Short mmCIF file of C-alpha atoms and ligand atoms in Angstrom, two decimals:
data_model
loop_
_atom_site.label_atom_id
_atom_site.label_comp_id
_atom_site.label_asym_id
_atom_site.label_seq_id
_atom_site.Cartn_x
_atom_site.Cartn_y
_atom_site.Cartn_z
CA MET A 2 18.83 -5.86 7.67
CA LYS A 3 15.67 -4.29 6.34
CA ARG A 4 12.42 -6.20 5.96
CA VAL A 5 8.86 -5.09 5.35
CA PHE A 6 5.95 -7.34 6.30
CA LEU A 7 2.97 -6.09 4.33
CA ILE A 8 -0.28 -7.76 5.38
CA VAL A 9 -3.46 -7.18 3.39
CA LEU A 10 -6.61 -7.86 5.38
CA ASP A 11 -8.74 -8.67 2.35
CA SER A 12 -11.77 -6.33 2.23
CA VAL A 13 -11.25 -4.67 5.65
CA GLY A 14 -12.38 -1.19 4.57
CA VAL A 15 -12.80 1.70 7.00
CA GLY A 16 -15.63 3.72 5.53
CA GLU A 17 -17.34 4.87 2.38
CA ALA A 18 -15.00 6.55 -0.11
CA PRO A 19 -16.02 9.99 -1.43
CA ASP A 20 -16.68 8.41 -4.86
CA ALA A 21 -18.56 5.36 -3.52
CA ARG A 22 -21.76 6.29 -5.42
CA LEU A 23 -19.92 5.81 -8.72
CA PHE A 24 -19.46 2.19 -7.67
CA GLY A 25 -23.06 1.64 -6.61
CA ASP A 26 -22.24 1.87 -2.90
CA ARG A 27 -23.80 3.85 -0.09
CA ASP A 28 -23.67 3.55 3.70
CA CYS A 29 -20.86 1.06 3.60
CA ASN A 30 -18.23 0.79 6.34
CA THR A 31 -16.85 -2.68 6.88
CA VAL A 32 -15.04 -2.07 10.18
CA LYS A 33 -17.89 0.00 11.61
CA ARG A 34 -20.35 -2.76 10.69
CA ILE A 35 -18.37 -5.53 12.39
CA SER A 36 -17.63 -3.32 15.42
CA SER A 37 -21.32 -3.73 16.34
CA SER A 38 -20.89 -7.50 16.73
CA PRO A 39 -20.40 -8.92 20.24
CA TYR A 40 -17.41 -10.88 18.83
CA PHE A 41 -15.51 -7.77 17.79
CA ARG A 42 -12.17 -7.28 19.61
CA PHE A 43 -9.96 -4.25 19.15
CA GLU A 44 -7.17 -4.47 21.71
CA THR A 45 -3.86 -4.63 19.85
CA LEU A 46 -4.94 -2.46 16.94
CA ARG A 47 -6.30 0.10 19.40
CA ARG A 48 -2.97 0.26 21.22
CA LEU A 49 -1.20 0.64 17.87
CA GLY A 50 -3.44 3.65 17.19
CA MET A 51 -5.88 2.44 14.54
CA GLY A 52 -8.74 4.13 16.41
CA ASN A 53 -7.01 7.52 15.89
CA MET A 54 -7.35 7.26 12.10
CA ASP A 55 -9.40 9.87 10.27
CA GLY A 56 -13.07 8.90 10.29
CA LEU A 57 -12.74 6.11 12.85
CA ASP A 58 -14.18 7.98 15.81
CA PHE A 59 -16.65 5.13 16.35
CA LEU A 60 -13.68 3.17 17.72
CA PRO A 61 -11.76 3.93 20.93
CA GLY A 62 -8.69 6.12 20.33
CA GLU A 63 -5.28 5.88 22.00
CA LYS A 64 -3.39 8.76 23.63
CA GLU A 65 0.01 7.11 23.30
CA PRO A 66 -0.16 5.00 20.15
CA THR A 67 2.84 2.88 19.17
CA ALA A 68 2.33 2.86 15.38
CA ALA A 69 2.02 5.37 12.56
CA VAL A 70 -1.46 5.38 11.04
CA CYS A 71 -3.35 6.84 8.14
CA ARG A 72 -6.37 6.22 5.97
CA LEU A 73 -5.93 5.63 2.24
CA LYS A 74 -8.15 6.55 -0.69
CA GLU A 75 -8.09 4.34 -3.77
CA ARG A 76 -7.11 6.12 -6.98
CA SER A 77 -7.84 3.23 -9.33
CA MET A 78 -11.26 3.04 -10.92
CA GLY A 79 -12.06 -0.37 -9.51
CA LYS A 80 -12.91 -2.09 -6.26
CA ASP A 81 -11.65 -5.59 -6.89
CA THR A 82 -8.82 -7.58 -5.35
CA THR A 83 -6.49 -7.44 -8.34
CA ILE A 84 -6.70 -3.69 -8.92
CA GLY A 85 -6.49 -3.02 -5.17
CA HIS A 86 -3.30 -5.07 -4.80
CA TRP A 87 -1.75 -3.64 -7.95
CA GLU A 88 -2.30 -0.16 -6.54
CA ILE A 89 -0.77 -1.17 -3.19
CA ALA A 90 2.21 -2.35 -5.27
CA GLY A 91 2.44 1.00 -7.08
CA LEU A 92 0.15 0.83 -10.13
CA VAL A 93 -2.99 2.91 -10.52
CA SER A 94 -5.56 1.41 -12.92
CA PRO A 95 -7.50 4.11 -14.78
CA SER A 96 -10.36 1.75 -15.66
CA PRO A 97 -11.95 -1.26 -13.98
CA LEU A 98 -11.31 -4.78 -15.19
CA PRO A 99 -14.10 -5.79 -17.61
CA THR A 100 -17.12 -7.75 -16.35
CA TYR A 101 -19.70 -9.60 -18.46
CA PRO A 102 -23.20 -9.55 -16.94
CA ASP A 103 -24.63 -10.67 -20.32
CA GLY A 104 -21.91 -13.20 -21.13
CA PHE A 105 -18.89 -12.81 -23.42
CA PRO A 106 -19.33 -11.28 -26.88
CA GLU A 107 -19.67 -13.46 -29.98
CA ASP A 108 -16.20 -12.71 -31.35
CA VAL A 109 -14.47 -13.71 -28.10
CA ILE A 110 -16.40 -16.98 -27.91
CA SER A 111 -15.85 -17.89 -31.55
CA GLU A 112 -12.13 -17.16 -31.32
CA PHE A 113 -11.95 -19.36 -28.21
CA GLU A 114 -13.87 -22.17 -29.96
CA LYS A 115 -11.59 -21.96 -32.96
CA ALA A 116 -8.46 -21.99 -30.84
CA THR A 117 -9.53 -24.96 -28.71
CA GLY A 118 -11.48 -27.00 -31.27
CA ARG A 119 -14.37 -27.39 -28.84
CA GLY A 120 -17.73 -25.63 -28.71
CA THR A 121 -19.04 -23.81 -25.63
CA LEU A 122 -22.10 -23.98 -23.39
CA CYS A 123 -23.76 -21.49 -21.03
CA ASN A 124 -21.79 -18.23 -21.48
CA LYS A 125 -23.58 -16.40 -18.65
CA PRO A 126 -22.90 -15.38 -15.07
CA TYR A 127 -23.58 -18.51 -13.03
CA SER A 128 -22.90 -20.12 -9.67
CA GLY A 129 -20.01 -22.60 -9.97
CA THR A 130 -21.91 -25.49 -8.38
CA GLU A 131 -25.17 -24.80 -10.27
CA VAL A 132 -23.44 -24.51 -13.61
CA ILE A 133 -22.13 -28.10 -13.52
CA LYS A 134 -25.54 -29.34 -12.31
CA ASP A 135 -27.35 -27.61 -15.20
CA TYR A 136 -24.84 -28.09 -18.03
CA GLY A 137 -22.77 -31.10 -16.90
CA GLU A 138 -24.66 -33.76 -18.82
CA GLU A 139 -24.82 -31.81 -22.05
CA HIS A 140 -21.09 -31.16 -21.68
CA ILE A 141 -20.43 -34.91 -21.37
CA LYS A 142 -22.63 -35.62 -24.40
CA THR A 143 -21.18 -32.93 -26.67
CA GLY A 144 -17.65 -32.39 -25.35
CA LYS A 145 -18.27 -28.63 -25.34
CA PHE A 146 -16.65 -26.48 -22.62
CA ILE A 147 -18.89 -24.89 -19.98
CA VAL A 148 -17.91 -21.23 -20.07
CA TYR A 149 -19.33 -18.92 -17.40
CA THR A 150 -18.55 -15.76 -15.47
CA SER A 151 -19.62 -13.97 -12.24
CA ALA A 152 -19.91 -10.46 -10.88
CA ASP A 153 -16.08 -10.47 -10.92
CA SER A 154 -13.85 -10.07 -13.93
CA VAL A 155 -13.46 -13.80 -14.64
CA PHE A 156 -13.63 -16.21 -17.59
CA GLN A 157 -14.27 -19.63 -16.08
CA ILE A 158 -14.05 -22.93 -17.91
CA ALA A 159 -15.63 -26.03 -16.35
CA ALA A 160 -14.98 -29.49 -17.80
CA HIS A 161 -15.38 -33.07 -16.60
CA THR A 162 -12.01 -34.77 -16.10
CA ASP A 163 -13.17 -37.85 -18.11
CA VAL A 164 -14.15 -35.66 -21.06
CA VAL A 165 -11.33 -33.14 -21.06
CA PRO A 166 -7.98 -34.20 -19.56
CA LEU A 167 -6.56 -31.67 -17.08
CA ASP A 168 -3.69 -30.72 -19.37
CA GLU A 169 -6.08 -29.92 -22.18
CA LEU A 170 -8.23 -27.81 -19.84
CA TYR A 171 -5.19 -25.85 -18.64
CA GLY A 172 -4.11 -25.46 -22.28
CA ALA A 173 -7.54 -24.06 -23.14
CA CYS A 174 -7.19 -21.57 -20.28
CA ARG A 175 -3.83 -20.42 -21.65
CA LYS A 176 -5.43 -19.94 -25.07
CA ALA A 177 -8.28 -17.97 -23.49
CA ARG A 178 -5.69 -15.86 -21.65
CA GLU A 179 -4.07 -15.05 -25.02
CA ILE A 180 -7.43 -14.03 -26.50
CA LEU A 181 -8.62 -11.98 -23.50
CA LYS A 182 -6.44 -8.91 -24.04
CA GLY A 183 -7.01 -5.17 -24.48
CA LYS A 184 -10.59 -4.22 -23.66
CA HIS A 185 -11.34 -7.87 -22.83
CA ALA A 186 -8.42 -8.24 -20.41
CA VAL A 187 -10.34 -10.06 -17.66
CA GLY A 188 -8.68 -10.34 -14.25
CA ARG A 189 -8.56 -14.12 -14.27
CA VAL A 190 -9.20 -17.13 -16.46
CA ILE A 191 -10.05 -20.04 -14.17
CA ALA A 192 -9.93 -23.78 -14.87
CA ARG A 193 -12.79 -25.50 -13.02
CA PRO A 194 -12.39 -29.27 -13.43
CA PHE A 195 -15.11 -31.50 -12.01
CA THR A 196 -15.76 -35.22 -11.68
CA GLY A 197 -18.46 -37.74 -10.70
CA LYS A 198 -21.69 -39.04 -12.21
CA ALA A 199 -24.68 -37.01 -13.37
CA GLY A 200 -26.54 -35.66 -10.35
CA GLU A 201 -23.40 -36.08 -8.21
CA PHE A 202 -20.93 -33.85 -9.99
CA VAL A 203 -18.26 -32.37 -7.68
CA ARG A 204 -15.47 -29.92 -8.39
CA THR A 205 -11.94 -31.23 -7.90
CA ALA A 206 -9.10 -29.49 -6.09
CA ASP A 207 -7.32 -28.85 -9.41
CA ARG A 208 -8.79 -25.39 -9.93
CA ARG A 209 -6.16 -23.17 -11.50
CA ASP A 210 -6.10 -19.41 -11.96
CA PHE A 211 -4.45 -17.70 -14.92
CA SER A 212 -4.16 -14.07 -13.85
CA LEU A 213 -3.59 -10.99 -15.89
CA THR A 214 -0.01 -9.74 -15.67
CA PRO A 215 0.28 -6.28 -14.03
CA PRO A 216 0.34 -3.66 -16.83
CA GLY A 217 3.51 -1.95 -15.55
CA GLU A 218 6.42 -2.19 -13.13
CA THR A 219 5.45 -2.78 -9.51
CA VAL A 220 7.55 -2.40 -6.38
CA LEU A 221 7.77 -6.22 -6.40
CA ASP A 222 9.58 -6.06 -9.76
CA ALA A 223 11.85 -3.30 -8.48
CA LEU A 224 12.76 -5.22 -5.32
CA LYS A 225 13.42 -8.42 -7.25
CA ALA A 226 15.58 -6.56 -9.78
CA ALA A 227 17.60 -5.12 -6.89
CA GLY A 228 18.30 -8.63 -5.65
CA LYS A 229 15.92 -8.47 -2.68
CA THR A 230 13.55 -11.22 -1.63
CA VAL A 231 9.85 -10.92 -2.43
CA TYR A 232 8.05 -13.62 -0.49
CA ALA A 233 4.37 -13.95 -1.37
CA ILE A 234 1.94 -15.61 1.04
CA GLY A 235 -1.62 -16.62 0.10
CA LYS A 236 -3.02 -15.44 -3.20
CA ILE A 237 -0.41 -12.69 -3.73
CA ASN A 238 1.61 -14.75 -6.23
CA ASP A 239 -1.52 -15.31 -8.27
CA ILE A 240 -2.61 -11.65 -8.19
CA PHE A 241 0.72 -10.63 -9.72
CA ALA A 242 0.79 -13.63 -12.09
CA GLY A 243 4.06 -14.52 -10.33
CA ARG A 244 5.77 -11.35 -11.53
CA GLY A 245 8.28 -9.82 -9.13
CA VAL A 246 7.86 -12.74 -6.71
CA THR A 247 10.99 -14.66 -5.71
CA GLU A 248 9.33 -17.20 -3.40
CA HIS A 249 5.75 -18.01 -2.59
CA VAL A 250 3.48 -20.21 -0.59
CA VAL A 251 -0.21 -20.81 -1.25
CA THR A 252 -2.35 -20.95 1.92
CA HIS A 253 -5.81 -22.11 2.85
CA GLY A 254 -7.31 -19.37 4.94
CA ASN A 255 -6.29 -16.79 7.52
CA ALA A 256 -4.90 -19.15 10.18
CA GLU A 257 -2.37 -20.63 7.76
CA GLY A 258 -1.58 -17.19 6.30
CA MET A 259 -0.79 -15.82 9.76
CA GLN A 260 1.27 -18.92 10.61
CA LYS A 261 3.35 -18.60 7.43
CA THR A 262 3.90 -14.90 8.07
CA LEU A 263 5.08 -15.67 11.59
CA GLU A 264 7.47 -18.29 10.23
CA ALA A 265 8.80 -15.78 7.70
CA LEU A 266 10.06 -13.67 10.63
CA GLU A 267 12.53 -16.46 11.35
CA TYR A 268 13.88 -16.55 7.77
CA ASP A 269 17.04 -14.68 6.96
CA PHE A 270 16.24 -12.28 4.11
CA GLU A 271 16.23 -8.65 3.08
CA GLY A 272 13.08 -7.52 1.27
CA LEU A 273 9.34 -7.81 1.32
CA CYS A 274 7.05 -10.43 2.80
CA PHE A 275 3.63 -9.78 1.24
CA THR A 276 0.66 -11.60 2.77
CA ASN A 277 -3.01 -11.68 1.83
CA LEU A 278 -5.52 -12.89 4.43
CA VAL A 279 -8.50 -13.87 2.35
CA ASP A 280 -11.10 -15.18 4.81
CA PHE A 281 -12.49 -11.74 5.72
CA ASP A 282 -13.65 -11.31 2.15
CA MET A 283 -14.28 -14.83 0.91
CA LEU A 284 -15.94 -16.40 3.93
CA TYR A 285 -17.61 -13.46 5.65
CA GLY A 286 -17.83 -10.31 3.52
CA HIS A 287 -19.50 -11.81 0.45
CA ARG A 288 -21.63 -14.06 2.64
CA GLN A 289 -22.90 -11.11 4.70
CA ASP A 290 -21.76 -12.79 7.94
CA VAL A 291 -21.17 -9.90 10.37
CA ASP A 292 -20.37 -12.08 13.39
CA GLY A 293 -18.06 -14.37 11.41
CA TYR A 294 -16.22 -11.32 10.06
CA ALA A 295 -15.92 -9.86 13.57
CA LYS A 296 -14.52 -13.15 14.90
CA ALA A 297 -11.92 -13.31 12.12
CA PHE A 298 -10.92 -9.71 12.91
CA ALA A 299 -10.66 -10.57 16.63
CA GLU A 300 -8.43 -13.53 15.79
CA PHE A 301 -6.09 -11.33 13.78
CA ASP A 302 -6.02 -8.75 16.60
CA ALA A 303 -5.17 -11.51 19.09
CA TRP A 304 -2.43 -12.92 16.83
CA LEU A 305 -0.64 -9.58 16.36
CA PRO A 306 1.18 -9.40 19.75
CA THR A 307 2.96 -12.69 19.01
CA PHE A 308 4.11 -11.34 15.66
CA ILE A 309 5.17 -7.98 17.09
CA SER A 310 7.15 -9.54 19.93
CA LYS A 311 9.30 -11.40 17.39
CA MET A 312 10.04 -8.45 15.09
CA LYS A 313 13.70 -7.49 14.66
CA ASP A 314 15.31 -4.03 14.53
CA GLY A 315 14.98 -3.28 10.79
CA ASP A 316 11.52 -4.86 10.48
CA VAL A 317 8.53 -2.76 9.51
CA LEU A 318 4.99 -4.12 9.69
CA MET A 319 2.33 -2.59 7.46
CA ILE A 320 -1.31 -3.62 7.79
CA THR A 321 -3.75 -2.50 5.12
CA ALA A 322 -6.63 -3.64 2.88
CA ASP A 323 -7.42 -3.83 -0.85
CA HIS A 324 -11.09 -2.65 -0.82
CA GLY A 325 -14.13 -3.01 1.43
CA CYS A 326 -16.83 -5.70 1.60
CA ASP A 327 -19.33 -4.48 4.16
CA PRO A 328 -21.13 -7.64 5.33
CA GLY A 329 -24.20 -5.65 6.33
CA ASP A 330 -24.78 -3.36 3.35
CA SER A 331 -27.35 -3.86 0.61
CA HIS A 332 -25.34 -6.23 -1.60
CA THR A 333 -22.86 -9.13 -1.42
CA ASP A 334 -20.31 -7.42 -3.66
CA HIS A 335 -17.21 -5.43 -2.61
CA SER A 336 -17.66 -1.86 -1.37
CA ARG A 337 -15.71 1.23 -2.41
CA GLU A 338 -14.12 2.27 0.87
CA TYR A 339 -11.12 3.93 2.40
CA THR A 340 -8.60 1.40 3.63
CA PRO A 341 -6.59 1.52 6.86
CA LEU A 342 -2.83 1.65 7.09
CA VAL A 343 -1.03 0.83 10.32
CA ILE A 344 2.78 0.97 10.26
CA TYR A 345 4.77 -0.40 13.15
CA GLY A 346 8.43 -1.09 13.85
CA LYS A 347 11.56 0.22 15.59
CA PRO A 348 12.35 2.72 12.78
CA VAL A 349 8.79 4.11 12.79
CA ALA A 350 7.51 7.04 14.90
CA PRO A 351 3.86 6.95 16.00
CA VAL A 352 2.61 9.78 13.80
CA ASN A 353 -0.85 10.22 12.32
CA LEU A 354 -0.58 10.96 8.60
CA GLY A 355 -4.28 11.73 8.19
CA THR A 356 -5.79 10.71 4.86
CA ARG A 357 -3.58 9.95 1.87
CA GLU A 358 -4.43 10.02 -1.80
CA GLY A 359 -3.61 6.51 -2.99
CA PHE A 360 -2.86 2.95 -1.94
CA CYS A 361 0.19 3.36 -4.19
CA ASP A 362 1.89 5.51 -1.53
CA ILE A 363 2.66 2.21 0.20
CA ALA A 364 4.79 1.03 -2.74
CA ALA A 365 6.57 4.39 -3.00
CA THR A 366 7.39 4.24 0.72
CA VAL A 367 8.62 0.65 0.53
CA GLY A 368 10.76 1.63 -2.47
CA GLU A 369 12.35 4.49 -0.55
CA TYR A 370 12.84 2.37 2.58
CA PHE A 371 14.97 -0.04 0.55
CA GLY A 372 16.86 2.83 -1.06
CA LEU A 373 15.43 2.10 -4.52
CA PRO A 374 14.46 4.80 -7.02
CA TYR A 375 11.06 3.09 -7.51
CA ARG A 376 8.05 5.24 -6.56
CA GLY A 377 5.45 3.93 -9.07
CA ASP A 378 2.33 6.10 -9.14
CA GLY A 379 2.65 6.91 -5.45
CA LYS A 380 4.31 9.43 -3.16
CA SER A 381 6.56 8.15 -0.40
CA PHE A 382 5.67 9.13 3.16
CA LEU A 383 8.80 7.46 4.56
CA ARG A 384 10.38 10.66 5.80
CA GLY A 385 7.16 11.50 7.63
CA ILE A 386 7.27 8.32 9.72
CA LEU A 387 10.94 7.59 10.42
CA ARG A 388 12.07 8.16 13.98
CA PRO A 389 14.74 10.87 14.37
CA THR A 390 18.29 9.55 14.22
CA GLU A 391 21.04 10.56 16.67
CA THR A 392 22.58 12.78 13.98
CA GLU A 393 19.29 14.55 13.32
CA LEU A 394 18.65 15.13 17.01
CA ALA A 395 22.18 16.51 17.51
CA LEU A 396 21.77 18.89 14.56
CA CYS A 397 18.43 20.10 15.95
CA LYS A 398 20.09 20.75 19.29
CA ALA A 399 22.78 22.82 17.54
CA ALA A 400 20.12 24.84 15.66
CA ALA A 401 18.31 25.55 18.95
CA GLU A 402 21.62 26.73 20.51
CA ALA A 403 22.28 28.96 17.51
CA ARG A 404 18.86 30.53 17.97
CA GLU A 405 19.89 31.64 21.48
CA ALA A 406 22.45 34.00 19.90
CA SER A 407 19.89 35.61 17.57
CA TYR A 408 20.13 39.39 17.29
CA SER A 409 16.55 40.34 16.46
CA PRO A 410 15.37 43.37 18.43
CA TYR A 411 13.35 44.75 15.48
CA SER A 412 11.21 41.85 14.34
CA GLY A 413 11.01 39.95 17.62
CA TYR A 414 11.62 36.73 15.69
CA SER A 415 14.65 34.63 16.52
CA VAL A 416 15.94 31.96 14.18
CA GLY A 417 18.68 29.34 14.41
CA ALA A 418 20.20 27.12 11.77
CA ALA A 419 22.77 24.31 11.90
CA LEU A 420 24.58 23.02 8.85
CA LEU A 421 26.25 19.61 8.85
CA CYS A 422 29.36 18.80 6.80
CA SER A 423 30.34 15.33 5.63
CA ASP A 424 33.01 14.95 8.33
CA GLY A 425 30.55 15.79 11.12
CA THR A 426 31.55 19.46 11.52
CA VAL A 427 28.55 21.67 12.29
CA TYR A 428 28.30 25.37 11.39
CA LYS A 429 25.73 27.30 13.37
CA GLY A 430 24.01 30.52 12.34
CA CYS A 431 21.42 32.94 13.69
CA ASN A 432 19.51 35.85 12.18
CA ILE A 433 21.26 39.20 12.61
CA GLU A 434 19.12 42.29 12.16
CA ASN A 435 19.95 45.92 11.56
CA ALA A 436 18.34 49.26 12.40
CA SER A 437 18.19 49.94 8.71
CA TYR A 438 16.44 46.60 8.17
CA THR A 439 17.77 45.77 4.69
CA PRO A 440 21.21 44.58 5.85
CA THR A 441 19.44 41.88 7.93
CA VAL A 442 20.82 38.38 7.38
CA CYS A 443 18.83 35.20 7.98
CA ALA A 444 20.07 32.34 10.16
CA GLU A 445 20.45 29.91 7.24
CA ARG A 446 22.64 32.29 5.28
CA THR A 447 24.74 33.11 8.34
CA ALA A 448 25.51 29.41 8.76
CA ILE A 449 26.21 28.86 5.06
CA PHE A 450 28.41 31.96 4.73
CA LYS A 451 30.39 31.02 7.83
CA ALA A 452 31.05 27.56 6.40
CA VAL A 453 31.81 28.68 2.84
CA SER A 454 34.20 31.35 4.12
CA GLU A 455 36.04 28.59 6.00
CA GLY A 456 36.43 26.70 2.72
CA ARG A 457 33.62 24.19 3.27
CA ARG A 458 31.12 23.08 0.60
CA ASP A 459 30.42 19.46 1.58
CA PHE A 460 27.05 19.98 3.20
CA THR A 461 24.84 16.98 4.07
CA MET A 462 22.00 18.28 6.26
CA MET A 463 20.51 21.42 7.72
CA ALA A 464 18.21 22.01 10.71
CA VAL A 465 16.23 25.24 11.11
CA CYS A 466 14.13 26.52 13.99
CA GLY A 467 12.56 29.88 14.60
CA GLY A 468 9.59 31.99 15.46
CA ARG A 469 8.64 34.72 17.90
CA HIS A 470 11.07 34.88 20.85
CA GLY A 471 10.24 31.99 23.23
CA PRO A 472 9.39 28.33 22.75
CA LEU A 473 8.94 26.99 19.22
CA LYS A 474 5.37 27.00 17.95
CA GLY A 475 5.85 25.18 14.65
CA ALA A 476 8.02 25.06 11.55
CA PHE A 477 9.70 28.30 10.38
CA PRO A 478 10.70 27.53 6.80
CA PRO A 479 13.61 29.26 5.03
CA CYS A 480 12.76 32.37 3.03
CA GLY A 481 13.15 32.48 -0.74
CA VAL A 482 16.53 34.17 -0.64
CA CYS A 483 17.89 31.53 1.73
CA ARG A 484 16.49 28.75 -0.47
CA GLN A 485 18.29 30.30 -3.42
CA VAL A 486 21.58 30.47 -1.48
CA MET A 487 21.14 26.88 -0.26
CA THR A 488 20.55 25.81 -3.88
CA GLU A 489 23.91 27.37 -4.80
CA PHE A 490 25.88 25.32 -2.27
CA CYS A 491 23.86 22.28 -1.17
CA PRO A 492 22.77 19.12 -3.00
CA LYS A 493 19.12 18.95 -4.12
CA ASP A 494 18.45 15.83 -2.08
CA MET A 495 19.94 17.33 1.09
CA PRO A 496 17.51 16.84 4.00
CA VAL A 497 16.31 20.05 5.65
CA LEU A 498 14.79 19.53 9.07
CA LEU A 499 12.11 22.12 9.77
CA MET A 500 11.87 21.92 13.53
CA THR A 501 8.40 21.96 15.03
CA GLY A 502 9.62 21.42 18.62
CA GLU A 503 12.80 20.61 20.52
CA SER A 504 13.16 17.16 18.96
CA THR A 505 10.37 17.06 16.39
CA PHE A 506 10.59 18.21 12.79
CA ASP A 507 9.28 17.90 9.24
CA ARG A 508 11.83 16.32 6.94
CA ARG A 509 12.03 17.99 3.54
CA THR A 510 14.63 18.01 0.85
CA LEU A 511 16.08 21.17 -0.64
CA GLY A 512 14.59 20.08 -3.98
CA GLU A 513 11.14 20.08 -2.41
CA LEU A 514 11.65 23.53 -0.91
CA LEU A 515 12.79 25.02 -4.22
CA PRO A 516 11.80 22.94 -7.22
CA PHE A 517 12.88 23.87 -10.76
CA SER A 518 15.42 26.22 -9.27
CA PHE A 519 17.91 28.53 -10.91
CA THR A 520 21.26 26.77 -10.39
CA PRO A 521 24.87 27.38 -11.44
CA GLU A 522 24.34 25.04 -14.44
CA PHE A 523 22.18 27.67 -16.12
CA MET A 524 25.18 29.98 -16.16
CA GLU A 525 27.35 27.65 -18.22
N1 THU B 4 14.50 34.87 9.09
C1 THU B 4 15.50 33.90 9.08
O1 THU B 4 16.44 33.96 9.85
N2 THU B 4 15.42 32.89 8.19
C2 THU B 4 14.46 32.82 7.22
O2 THU B 4 14.65 32.18 6.20
C3 THU B 4 13.20 33.54 7.45
C4 THU B 4 13.39 34.85 8.18
C5 THU B 4 14.61 35.97 10.04
C6 THU B 4 14.94 37.26 9.38
C7 THU B 4 14.36 38.28 10.32
O3 THU B 4 15.32 38.58 11.30
C8 THU B 4 13.21 37.56 10.99
O4 THU B 4 13.38 36.18 10.71
C9 THU B 4 11.84 38.00 10.51
O5 THU B 4 11.75 37.97 9.14
#
């Protein structure tokens, strides 16, 4: 049974992105900042290999890491929670969600007033507690909604529960959601009910968020459509406006989020468990609390071994982030940063994938792991992280044996290939040279011609190794002629293992080695 546990450490960035200046950021690095705190702990994540990530040389590395790691760049033109999560789920946003530092435009407000039958007050960025202090009484007197925003892409409506019943407030939010489309598609419309007497107004627990629906198909939708479970923990359900989610639980903070994720390990399901741990951002990042942030990070690091010890065979854990929020930089807002990605589980080899071009590669990889066609805007790195299977290792061994028979006195390069048929039969081939050079045949073609001349065409995998006589020094990819011959007889999605050592290899497909190839179909 396959399961992916995807945990987003909200705002845990790992260093300034190359385009940070475009977002008003400089000298931001959330993890580096908190690593200077005496409360910072980095035991489990160090052992997993997080310190080996590109650009994280300020943290201790690990010679024998147990997880695959890489650093991700954000492709979307935004640095907020919604856009970050949508990209993790496969969707790149070409423009940021709109913000309103000068309040909402006339036409939006008048449409809202017409739709709800109530006037509006404020219409500015405001603190949620101050806004009810300053406008609460006028609101009670006039019955007008208090409409305000913040640095985020939000349309917030505050109303006293004695003046506007909850249902009416929620109804007004739905109407606002209808109006706020196209260029005014704010991330969230938020109902902010409050109660109490003048001077003692307090907000109630009935806040409700009306999120923007993702503008395209996410990996959550694809998983749900394929009948898999998508279990959302924390604010994930809200971020996706419930789309693609099959079950969800709302949490209050990191401790509960971690607890629910741990409990999910005990549930019987195939699919994705998607958790957001919000405290890093909400309680410490925005509030510029370096020590608090470091403590929360230490708590997560200390919780991980319990989670890992309970993982089952097909489980894959992915730990990442949606943006940065350096608690020690010059502002309280999010920061445009690289995010970390740590991938751990039985099927995963501890490779370092360097720096990758988009958060959306996570969705593409999850899609491929579940055997779905979904890749979204990303590129899957699944084949780069999967541990070799028995079959792959056996085929590599056969290719290495074939290389021993190489006849290559002229070039000094010996090559071996092994071709697997659907019933398990393996055809081996080596390169065979000639004093007149041109009759030379490559290892791949030797194997293919041997098999085809025995009546076989049902090829499922090939392994190739080669190089100067002696131990392998790296991949030795098939030449153009061999690729053409492979294209004639092998399926496009056939894996080709380019051996880099005795039991290590790059997994490619034939289609990747020879895209847009000339195939028998062109001869029809
Ligand atoms: N060679 C192969 O066997 N396979 C390839 O696809 C690349 C090249 C051999 C042919 C020749 O004997 C030697 O490597 C140097 O080109």
